Short mmCIF file of C-alpha atoms in Angstrom, two decimals:
data_model
loop_
_atom_site.label_atom_id
_atom_site.label_comp_id
_atom_site.label_asym_id
_atom_site.label_seq_id
_atom_site.Cartn_x
_atom_site.Cartn_y
_atom_site.Cartn_z
CA UNK W 1 -144.71 31.13 40.99
CA UNK W 2 -143.97 34.13 39.56
CA UNK W 3 -140.58 33.49 39.75
CA UNK W 4 -140.59 30.33 38.10
CA UNK W 5 -142.51 31.55 34.98
CA UNK W 6 -140.02 34.14 34.58
CA UNK W 7 -136.89 31.91 34.71
CA UNK W 8 -139.29 29.63 32.04
CA UNK W 9 -140.02 32.98 29.75
CA UNK W 10 -135.83 33.62 30.78
CA UNK W 11 -134.58 29.61 29.49
CA UNK W 12 -136.93 30.05 26.02
CA UNK W 13 -135.34 32.91 25.65
CA UNK W 14 -132.22 31.85 25.69
CA UNK W 15 -132.73 28.78 23.70
CA UNK W 16 -133.87 30.77 21.00
CA UNK W 17 -131.00 33.05 21.17
CA UNK W 18 -129.23 30.27 20.65
CA UNK W 19 -130.49 29.23 17.71
CA UNK W 20 -129.94 32.64 16.03
CA UNK W 21 -126.73 33.85 17.78
CA UNK W 22 -125.46 30.81 19.30
CA UNK W 23 -122.40 28.67 18.52
CA UNK W 24 -121.58 27.57 15.00
CA UNK W 25 -119.99 24.04 15.32
CA UNK W 26 -119.89 23.62 12.11
CA UNK W 27 -119.11 25.71 9.34
CA UNK W 28 -119.23 25.54 5.69
CA UNK W 29 -117.80 28.48 3.89
CA UNK W 30 -118.32 28.05 0.05
CA UNK W 31 -116.87 30.68 -2.33
CA UNK W 32 -117.45 31.34 -5.55
CA UNK W 33 -115.11 32.36 -7.53
CA UNK W 34 -115.89 35.41 -9.89
CA UNK W 35 -119.39 34.32 -9.00
CA UNK W 36 -121.17 38.04 -8.94
CA UNK W 37 -124.91 38.51 -8.51
CA UNK W 38 -125.90 38.36 -12.19
CA UNK W 39 -123.83 35.20 -12.56
CA UNK W 40 -126.51 33.36 -10.06
CA UNK W 41 -129.50 35.19 -11.45
CA UNK W 42 -128.79 34.05 -14.92
CA UNK W 43 -128.26 30.65 -13.76
CA UNK W 44 -131.94 31.11 -11.94
CA UNK W 45 -133.40 32.44 -15.68
CA UNK W 46 -131.61 29.54 -17.31
CA UNK W 47 -133.30 27.14 -15.36
CA UNK W 48 -136.39 28.56 -15.69
CA UNK W 49 -136.07 28.58 -19.26
CA UNK W 50 -135.73 24.97 -19.14
CA UNK W 51 -139.21 24.41 -17.29
CA UNK W 52 -140.47 26.95 -20.43
CA UNK W 53 -141.03 29.67 -17.14
CA UNK W 54 -140.29 33.34 -17.04
CA UNK W 55 -139.03 34.45 -14.27
CA UNK W 56 -136.27 32.47 -11.68
CA UNK W 57 -136.19 29.21 -10.56
CA UNK W 58 -134.58 28.89 -7.31
CA UNK W 59 -131.30 27.62 -6.53
CA UNK W 60 -130.30 25.82 -3.12
CA UNK W 61 -128.24 28.59 -2.14
CA UNK W 62 -130.91 31.62 -3.23
CA UNK W 63 -133.50 29.61 -0.70
CA UNK W 64 -131.69 30.12 2.17
CA UNK W 65 -133.08 32.76 4.50
CA UNK W 66 -130.70 35.54 5.00
CA UNK W 67 -129.26 37.37 2.16
CA UNK W 68 -127.46 40.72 1.10
CA UNK W 69 -124.54 42.18 -0.71
CA UNK W 70 -120.94 42.24 -0.68
CA UNK W 71 -118.70 45.31 -1.57
CA UNK W 72 -114.95 43.76 -2.89
CA UNK W 73 -112.36 46.67 -3.46
CA UNK W 74 -108.86 45.51 -2.51
CA UNK W 75 -106.53 47.88 -0.31
CA UNK W 76 -104.75 49.77 -3.67
CA UNK W 77 -107.36 49.00 -6.23
CA UNK W 78 -110.91 49.54 -6.47
CA UNK W 79 -111.39 46.22 -8.94
CA UNK W 80 -109.66 43.12 -6.40
CA UNK W 81 -108.40 39.95 -7.81
CA UNK W 82 -108.31 36.80 -6.01
CA UNK W 83 -105.28 36.81 -4.13
CA UNK W 84 -106.53 40.35 -2.22
CA UNK W 85 -110.57 39.31 -1.80
CA UNK W 86 -109.12 35.60 -0.95
CA UNK W 87 -107.30 37.13 2.16
CA UNK W 88 -110.22 39.92 2.86
CA UNK W 89 -112.45 37.02 3.08
CA UNK W 90 -110.05 34.60 5.12
CA UNK W 91 -108.95 37.26 7.67
CA UNK W 92 -111.15 40.23 7.81
CA UNK W 93 -108.08 42.41 6.51
CA UNK W 94 -107.61 44.47 3.28
CA UNK W 95 -104.49 43.99 1.22
CA UNK W 96 -102.93 44.85 -2.16
CA UNK W 97 -103.65 42.60 -5.03
CA UNK W 98 -101.68 39.60 -5.34
CA UNK W 99 -101.16 39.23 -1.69
CA UNK W 100 -101.87 36.30 0.04
CA UNK W 101 -102.55 36.18 4.01
CA UNK W 102 -100.33 39.32 4.44
CA UNK W 103 -100.99 43.26 5.46
CA UNK W 104 -99.90 45.98 2.60
CA UNK W 105 -96.56 45.27 4.40
CA UNK W 106 -95.99 41.94 4.25
CA UNK W 107 -97.00 41.06 7.73
CA UNK W 108 -98.67 37.92 8.30
CA UNK W 109 -102.38 38.24 9.28
CA UNK W 110 -103.98 35.19 11.35
CA UNK W 111 -106.98 33.45 9.42
CA UNK W 112 -110.41 32.38 10.34
CA UNK W 113 -109.01 29.26 8.87
CA UNK W 114 -106.22 29.12 11.81
CA UNK W 115 -108.44 30.36 14.33
CA UNK W 116 -110.64 27.42 13.82
CA UNK W 117 -107.56 25.39 14.33
CA UNK W 118 -106.52 26.95 17.52
CA UNK W 119 -110.02 26.86 18.50
CA UNK W 120 -109.59 23.08 18.39
CA UNK W 121 -111.35 22.62 15.23
CA UNK W 122 -110.68 20.33 12.43
CA UNK W 123 -110.00 22.14 9.35
CA UNK W 124 -110.63 21.69 5.65
CA UNK W 125 -109.71 23.55 2.70
CA UNK W 126 -110.76 22.86 -0.84
CA UNK W 127 -111.67 23.97 -4.64
CA UNK W 128 -111.69 22.31 -8.23
CA UNK W 129 -108.68 24.24 -9.18
CA UNK W 130 -105.61 24.21 -7.35
CA UNK W 131 -105.02 23.68 -4.10
CA UNK W 132 -102.49 26.21 -3.88
CA UNK W 133 -104.77 28.72 -5.87
CA UNK W 134 -104.91 32.17 -4.86
CA UNK W 135 -108.43 31.82 -3.18
CA UNK W 136 -107.69 28.29 -1.29
CA UNK W 137 -104.20 29.41 -0.57
CA UNK W 138 -105.23 32.51 0.96
CA UNK W 139 -106.53 30.36 4.08
CA UNK W 140 -103.39 28.47 5.01
CA UNK W 141 -100.58 31.09 3.09
CA UNK W 142 -98.65 34.02 3.86
CA UNK W 143 -97.16 35.31 1.02
CA UNK W 144 -96.76 38.62 -0.74
CA UNK W 145 -96.87 36.96 -4.13
CA UNK W 146 -99.76 34.70 -5.60
CA UNK W 147 -97.62 33.01 -8.05
CA UNK W 148 -94.99 31.65 -5.32
CA UNK W 149 -96.86 28.35 -5.58
CA UNK W 150 -93.96 26.60 -3.90
CA UNK W 151 -94.00 29.13 -0.69
CA UNK W 152 -97.57 28.50 -0.57
CA UNK W 153 -97.06 24.43 -0.94
CA UNK W 154 -94.88 24.80 2.16
CA UNK W 155 -97.68 26.92 3.87
CA UNK W 156 -100.20 24.58 3.77
CA UNK W 157 -98.16 21.81 5.40
CA UNK W 158 -97.05 24.07 8.36
CA UNK W 159 -100.79 24.93 8.68
CA UNK W 160 -101.62 21.29 10.03
CA UNK W 161 -105.27 21.30 8.47
CA UNK W 162 -107.07 18.06 8.53
CA UNK W 163 -108.26 18.23 5.00
CA UNK W 164 -107.65 19.44 1.54
CA UNK W 165 -108.89 19.04 -1.87
CA UNK W 166 -108.43 20.04 -5.26
CA UNK W 167 -107.14 18.87 -8.68
CA UNK W 168 -103.40 19.41 -7.81
CA UNK W 169 -100.62 21.63 -6.98
CA UNK W 170 -99.52 24.47 -9.59
CA UNK W 171 -97.11 24.54 -11.14
CA UNK W 172 -95.08 22.34 -8.90
CA UNK W 173 -92.43 21.36 -11.71
CA UNK W 174 -92.93 23.65 -14.25
CA UNK W 175 -91.61 27.16 -11.96
CA UNK W 176 -88.90 25.31 -9.87
CA UNK W 177 -85.58 23.11 -10.23
CA UNK W 178 -86.13 20.40 -8.03
CA UNK W 179 -82.35 20.45 -7.23
CA UNK W 180 -83.13 23.88 -5.29
CA UNK W 181 -86.93 22.77 -4.68
CA UNK W 182 -87.52 19.07 -4.32
CA UNK W 183 -91.34 17.56 -5.16
CA UNK W 184 -93.49 18.73 -2.85
CA UNK W 185 -95.55 15.29 -2.87
CA UNK W 186 -93.01 13.18 -0.31
CA UNK W 187 -92.96 16.26 1.89
CA UNK W 188 -96.94 16.35 1.85
CA UNK W 189 -96.87 12.62 2.55
CA UNK W 190 -93.82 12.87 5.27
CA UNK W 191 -96.03 15.58 6.93
CA UNK W 192 -98.59 12.67 7.62
CA UNK W 193 -101.05 13.50 5.15
CA UNK W 194 -102.55 10.53 2.91
CA UNK W 195 -102.89 11.52 -0.19
CA UNK W 196 -106.36 9.97 -2.68
CA UNK W 197 -106.48 10.18 -6.00
CA UNK W 198 -110.16 9.88 -6.85
CA UNK W 199 -113.19 9.85 -4.53
CA UNK W 200 -112.84 5.80 -5.16
CA UNK W 201 -109.74 5.81 -3.59
CA UNK W 202 -110.97 8.12 -1.22
CA UNK W 203 -113.89 5.69 -0.08
CA UNK W 204 -111.59 2.90 0.14
CA UNK W 205 -108.98 4.26 2.58
CA UNK W 206 -110.23 7.25 4.63
CA UNK W 207 -111.52 5.71 7.22
CA UNK W 208 -108.14 4.75 8.12
CA UNK W 209 -105.92 7.52 7.11
CA UNK W 210 -105.75 10.57 9.30
CA UNK W 211 -104.67 14.13 7.68
CA UNK W 212 -105.78 13.77 3.89
CA UNK W 213 -105.33 15.43 0.50
CA UNK W 214 -107.44 14.62 -1.95
CA UNK W 215 -106.77 14.77 -5.47
CA UNK W 216 -108.44 14.60 -8.86
CA UNK W 217 -107.68 11.02 -10.35
CA UNK W 218 -106.07 12.39 -13.53
CA UNK W 219 -104.20 14.65 -11.26
CA UNK W 220 -100.86 14.39 -13.35
CA UNK W 221 -102.05 15.78 -16.37
CA UNK W 222 -104.49 18.04 -15.10
CA UNK W 223 -103.84 20.94 -12.22
CA UNK W 224 -107.56 21.70 -12.13
CA UNK W 225 -111.09 19.81 -12.23
CA UNK W 226 -112.78 19.90 -15.27
CA UNK W 227 -115.69 22.07 -16.30
CA UNK W 228 -118.67 20.46 -14.98
CA UNK W 229 -119.74 21.09 -18.67
CA UNK W 230 -116.99 18.70 -19.73
CA UNK W 231 -117.11 16.02 -16.62
CA UNK W 232 -116.65 12.28 -17.52
CA UNK W 233 -117.96 9.75 -15.65
CA UNK W 234 -114.93 9.03 -13.00
CA UNK W 235 -113.96 12.93 -12.48
CA UNK W 236 -113.82 14.25 -9.22
CA UNK W 237 -116.75 16.78 -8.53
CA UNK W 238 -117.17 19.68 -6.02
CA UNK W 239 -119.82 17.68 -4.40
CA UNK W 240 -117.95 14.67 -3.82
CA UNK W 241 -115.55 16.87 -2.45
CA UNK W 242 -117.76 18.45 0.33
CA UNK W 243 -119.39 14.53 1.19
CA UNK W 244 -115.72 13.92 1.55
CA UNK W 245 -115.05 16.86 3.91
CA UNK W 246 -117.63 15.89 6.22
CA UNK W 247 -116.69 12.60 6.14
CA UNK W 248 -113.03 13.22 6.60
CA UNK W 249 -113.65 15.91 9.34
CA UNK W 250 -116.60 14.32 11.42
CA UNK W 251 -114.54 11.13 12.04
CA UNK W 252 -113.49 11.61 15.93
CA UNK W 253 -114.74 15.17 16.29
CA UNK W 254 -116.06 16.23 19.50
CA UNK W 255 -115.07 19.93 18.76
CA UNK W 256 -116.42 20.79 15.40
CA UNK W 257 -115.26 21.87 12.09
CA UNK W 258 -114.67 24.71 9.77
CA UNK W 259 -114.09 24.03 6.10
CA UNK W 260 -113.84 25.93 2.76
CA UNK W 261 -115.24 25.00 -0.44
CA UNK W 262 -114.36 26.98 -3.51
CA UNK W 263 -116.35 26.53 -7.04
CA UNK W 264 -113.14 27.84 -8.47
CA UNK W 265 -113.63 27.39 -12.45
CA UNK W 266 -116.99 29.54 -12.62
CA UNK W 267 -113.93 32.54 -12.63
CA UNK W 268 -112.16 30.27 -15.04
CA UNK W 269 -114.87 30.38 -17.15
CA UNK W 270 -116.08 34.27 -16.67
CA UNK W 271 -112.41 34.88 -17.87
CA UNK W 272 -113.74 33.11 -21.29
CA UNK W 273 -116.95 34.97 -21.68
CA UNK W 274 -118.20 31.56 -21.98
CA UNK W 275 -121.61 31.81 -20.45
CA UNK W 276 -123.15 28.20 -20.75
CA UNK W 277 -120.01 26.99 -18.94
CA UNK W 278 -120.43 29.49 -16.25
CA UNK W 279 -124.00 28.57 -15.45
CA UNK W 280 -122.84 24.61 -15.21
CA UNK W 281 -120.04 26.02 -12.70
CA UNK W 282 -123.09 27.72 -10.56
CA UNK W 283 -125.11 24.75 -10.84
CA UNK W 284 -122.48 22.30 -9.78
CA UNK W 285 -121.29 24.46 -6.52
CA UNK W 286 -125.00 24.45 -5.45
CA UNK W 287 -124.75 20.60 -6.03
CA UNK W 288 -122.37 20.61 -3.29
CA UNK W 289 -124.65 23.39 -1.49
CA UNK W 290 -127.02 20.73 -1.13
CA UNK W 291 -124.88 18.34 0.65
CA UNK W 292 -123.70 20.62 2.83
CA UNK W 293 -127.63 21.36 3.66
CA UNK W 294 -128.54 17.82 4.20
CA UNK W 295 -125.69 17.98 6.83
CA UNK W 296 -127.66 21.26 7.89
CA UNK W 297 -130.96 19.51 8.62
CA UNK W 298 -129.32 16.79 11.19
CA UNK W 299 -127.27 19.73 13.07
CA UNK W 300 -129.69 22.53 12.45
CA UNK W 301 -128.79 24.64 15.89
CA UNK W 302 -125.07 24.01 15.35
CA UNK W 303 -123.88 24.49 11.79
CA UNK W 304 -123.93 27.65 9.94
CA UNK W 305 -123.68 27.57 5.74
CA UNK W 306 -122.32 31.05 4.46
CA UNK W 307 -121.61 31.10 0.42
CA UNK W 308 -119.84 34.18 -1.14
CA UNK W 309 -118.09 34.92 -3.80
CA UNK W 310 -114.42 36.93 -3.91
CA UNK W 311 -115.07 39.23 -7.15
CA UNK W 312 -117.25 39.30 -10.33
CA UNK W 313 -115.87 38.23 -13.33
CA UNK W 314 -116.72 39.35 -16.79
CA UNK W 315 -119.89 41.63 -16.28
CA UNK W 316 -122.26 39.61 -17.15
CA UNK W 317 -125.62 40.86 -18.08
CA UNK W 318 -128.71 38.71 -19.30
CA UNK W 319 -130.71 39.92 -21.95
CA UNK W 320 -130.44 42.77 -24.62
CA UNK W 321 -133.86 43.96 -24.52
CA UNK W 322 -134.80 40.53 -24.38
CA UNK W 323 -133.95 36.79 -23.72
CA UNK W 324 -133.18 33.64 -25.58
CA UNK W 325 -131.49 31.82 -23.19
CA UNK W 326 -132.63 28.66 -23.65
CA UNK W 327 -130.41 27.70 -26.21
CA UNK W 328 -127.54 27.50 -24.19
CA UNK W 329 -128.59 23.82 -23.62
CA UNK W 330 -127.42 22.56 -26.43
CA UNK W 331 -123.53 23.95 -25.93
CA UNK W 332 -122.37 20.74 -24.95
CA UNK W 333 -118.18 21.55 -24.16
CA UNK W 334 -116.12 24.41 -22.82
CA UNK W 335 -114.85 26.98 -25.20
CA UNK W 336 -111.81 25.32 -24.13
CA UNK W 337 -112.94 21.57 -24.81
CA UNK W 338 -113.90 22.82 -28.24
CA UNK W 339 -110.55 23.72 -28.71
CA UNK W 340 -109.31 20.57 -28.06
CA UNK W 341 -111.87 18.75 -30.17
CA UNK W 342 -111.03 20.98 -33.17
CA UNK W 343 -107.56 20.22 -33.01
CA UNK W 344 -108.60 16.31 -32.78
CA UNK W 345 -110.62 16.93 -35.90
CA UNK W 346 -107.22 18.46 -37.96
CA UNK W 347 -105.04 16.11 -36.43
CA UNK W 348 -107.66 13.20 -37.82
CA UNK W 349 -107.73 14.88 -41.47
CA UNK W 350 -104.03 15.43 -41.67
CA UNK W 351 -104.23 19.05 -41.32
CA UNK W 352 -106.76 19.69 -43.87
CA UNK W 353 -110.61 19.05 -42.40
CA UNK W 354 -112.91 20.78 -44.90
CA UNK W 355 -115.71 22.98 -44.07
CA UNK W 356 -118.38 20.65 -43.51
CA UNK W 357 -116.24 18.16 -41.11
CA UNK W 358 -116.06 21.26 -39.08
CA UNK W 359 -119.59 22.47 -39.25
CA UNK W 360 -120.52 18.71 -38.60
CA UNK W 361 -118.33 19.19 -35.07
CA UNK W 362 -120.27 22.15 -34.63
CA UNK W 363 -123.26 21.06 -34.81
CA UNK W 364 -122.42 18.42 -32.27
CA UNK W 365 -121.00 20.61 -29.72
CA UNK W 366 -123.23 23.89 -30.24
CA UNK W 367 -126.32 22.82 -31.58
CA UNK W 368 -125.83 24.96 -34.79
CA UNK W 369 -128.52 24.37 -37.82
CA UNK W 370 -129.97 21.36 -36.46
CA UNK W 371 -130.83 22.73 -32.73
CA UNK W 372 -129.83 26.28 -33.09
CA UNK W 373 -130.60 28.35 -35.86
CA UNK W 374 -127.91 30.13 -37.89
CA UNK W 375 -128.45 33.01 -40.13
CA UNK W 376 -126.25 33.90 -43.13
CA UNK W 377 -124.22 36.39 -41.34
CA UNK W 378 -123.49 33.87 -38.23
CA UNK W 379 -122.55 30.96 -40.75
CA UNK W 380 -120.71 33.45 -42.45
CA UNK W 381 -118.36 34.02 -39.78
CA UNK W 382 -117.92 30.88 -38.77
CA UNK W 383 -116.76 29.79 -42.39
CA UNK W 384 -114.81 33.18 -42.91
CA UNK W 385 -112.94 31.92 -39.16
CA UNK W 386 -111.99 28.53 -40.91
CA UNK W 387 -110.58 30.01 -43.97
CA UNK W 388 -108.53 32.19 -42.40
CA UNK W 389 -106.94 29.54 -39.94
CA UNK W 390 -107.65 25.99 -40.03
CA UNK W 391 -107.59 25.95 -44.08
CA UNK W 392 -104.90 27.92 -44.13
CA UNK W 393 -103.04 26.15 -40.95
CA UNK W 394 -102.63 29.22 -39.21
CA UNK W 395 -102.39 28.66 -35.56
CA UNK W 396 -104.13 31.79 -34.49
CA UNK W 397 -105.15 31.94 -30.52
CA UNK W 398 -107.50 33.66 -28.48
CA UNK W 399 -106.57 34.05 -25.70
CA UNK W 400 -107.94 34.87 -22.11
CA UNK W 401 -106.01 34.56 -18.06
CA UNK W 402 -106.29 31.10 -18.28
CA UNK W 403 -106.79 29.52 -21.65
CA UNK W 404 -105.81 29.47 -25.49
CA UNK W 405 -108.47 28.41 -27.64
CA UNK W 406 -108.50 28.46 -31.10
CA UNK W 407 -110.44 31.30 -32.73
CA UNK W 408 -112.61 28.76 -34.40
CA UNK W 409 -114.10 27.75 -30.91
CA UNK W 410 -114.28 31.73 -29.47
CA UNK W 411 -116.43 32.62 -32.35
CA UNK W 412 -118.64 29.79 -32.30
CA UNK W 413 -118.99 30.77 -28.47
CA UNK W 414 -119.28 34.25 -28.93
CA UNK W 415 -122.15 33.22 -31.65
CA UNK W 416 -124.22 31.34 -29.23
CA UNK W 417 -123.94 34.11 -26.83
CA UNK W 418 -125.43 36.24 -29.19
CA UNK W 419 -128.23 34.18 -30.09
CA UNK W 420 -129.26 33.59 -26.40
CA UNK W 421 -128.91 37.89 -26.38
CA UNK W 422 -126.19 37.57 -23.19
CA UNK W 423 -123.51 40.17 -22.86
CA UNK W 424 -120.04 40.76 -21.42
CA UNK W 425 -118.68 44.10 -20.36
CA UNK W 426 -114.77 42.79 -19.85
CA UNK W 427 -112.65 39.04 -19.98
CA UNK W 428 -111.29 40.42 -16.34
CA UNK W 429 -112.71 41.11 -13.09
CA UNK W 430 -115.44 44.06 -12.50
CA UNK W 431 -115.90 45.68 -9.26
CA UNK W 432 -119.99 44.58 -9.11
CA UNK W 433 -121.39 43.45 -6.47
CA UNK W 434 -120.88 39.71 -4.81
CA UNK W 435 -123.82 37.76 -3.07
CA UNK W 436 -123.92 36.55 0.73
CA UNK W 437 -126.29 34.07 1.21
CA UNK W 438 -126.26 32.46 5.06
CA UNK W 439 -128.45 29.91 7.08
CA UNK W 440 -128.05 28.04 10.22
CA UNK W 441 -126.57 29.83 13.65
CA UNK W 442 -125.21 33.12 13.13
CA UNK W 443 -127.29 33.29 10.06
CA UNK W 444 -128.73 36.83 11.03
CA UNK W 445 -125.52 38.24 11.03
CA UNK W 446 -125.60 38.08 7.17
CA UNK W 447 -128.73 40.49 6.62
CA UNK W 448 -127.34 43.82 5.48
CA UNK W 449 -124.99 44.89 2.48
CA UNK W 450 -121.71 44.28 4.42
CA UNK W 451 -117.72 44.53 2.92
CA UNK W 452 -115.97 41.44 2.44
CA UNK W 453 -113.82 41.95 5.52
CA UNK W 454 -116.70 41.70 7.70
CA UNK W 455 -117.46 38.00 6.83
CA UNK W 456 -114.97 36.44 8.25
CA UNK W 457 -115.32 38.46 11.36
CA UNK W 458 -119.14 37.21 11.86
CA UNK W 459 -118.53 33.65 10.90
CA UNK W 460 -115.81 34.21 13.95
CA UNK W 461 -118.40 36.05 16.10
CA UNK W 462 -121.18 33.43 15.50
CA UNK W 463 -118.23 30.06 16.14
CA UNK W 464 -116.67 31.92 19.12
CA UNK W 465 -113.13 31.43 17.45
#
């Protein structure tokens, strides 16, 4: 009897340990590009403010039981870029800034996605920015320069992964002479991929497709998905991409999958110091995480969901003695989109819009005067900028890493940031901590401060690749 009791106890312990330490058959790895700890915090503070509450309302990701901090330095710099940090998150090895999937000596490093493929898993790589951009490319590419977009596209084909999604392929017709580097799309189709343009087209044809590439419907005019704050009805979303990834990777699959999903435009908005747009991007990625969480609830003992980031962008600060963050709800476009609207207004007025015309646009786009009180000093800044640029037909630009904006759009964004009492330390990356959140099989491996190189190693441990 005692022997039977002991066997029973051991079986119970084994079953429990399998739930905690057993194999993760299905792995979701979400990466918020540029999503430092403060980007997550300020989003929760904003959501609380909309409810009229103090504190921080919880995003789905912050409710997961395992959470900690992650360091992000690269091999040759305390402040990483997305290539080196993407490589660290994909391979568990440090490399130089600008390098993709290779070590500092330019030797290829096997990625967690490649290990999953070798283990018989289906593999998906997706982003809200171009598919051959630094972070997604780090999971299949091996090049010494993140700007080698064509070569990275060739690496994608060689990977033979099962699912890719994003805006399109970066600079496919800009950097290369087609006579020397033929268009990538026919090569992709020749390699057995079915390309879908938009979520509706995917839903209509996915059941008959093998390997899949899902692109934004307007893929020929935009390399990346629109920012969440600018989204229109038919635009592809990260939530839809996550749903599509699950559908594609679960089809005829008994061995499980690994999928990396990047919220890439958190970083792009951070480079522009556009707080309202950053917040909406974090919320947008959290909506995709909810899709993965619903999958987890159906497969709780076999699923691992990891959320982290490649680096912090901007060094955002929530408050300067106080906060007025609720006013950010009145910003209806990113500063990039506001620039387009300003240019359209100038064109519609034959190059000579009045101050009242411009003031009306800022009221509709930023809520100024109508919803957000503007003092005399701030109105003078806006009026002076109008007089110095638009009124004199001067095309002065405010530049950041990913965009060139009108001076007026940049000033309007800055004034709303100041009214919200949110600040920025830089328009580039910082060495700030990023978060890691986890739930599911192996989540216990993510409960203490770690370096970014530990994340893929611990995923491999949980999934037994």
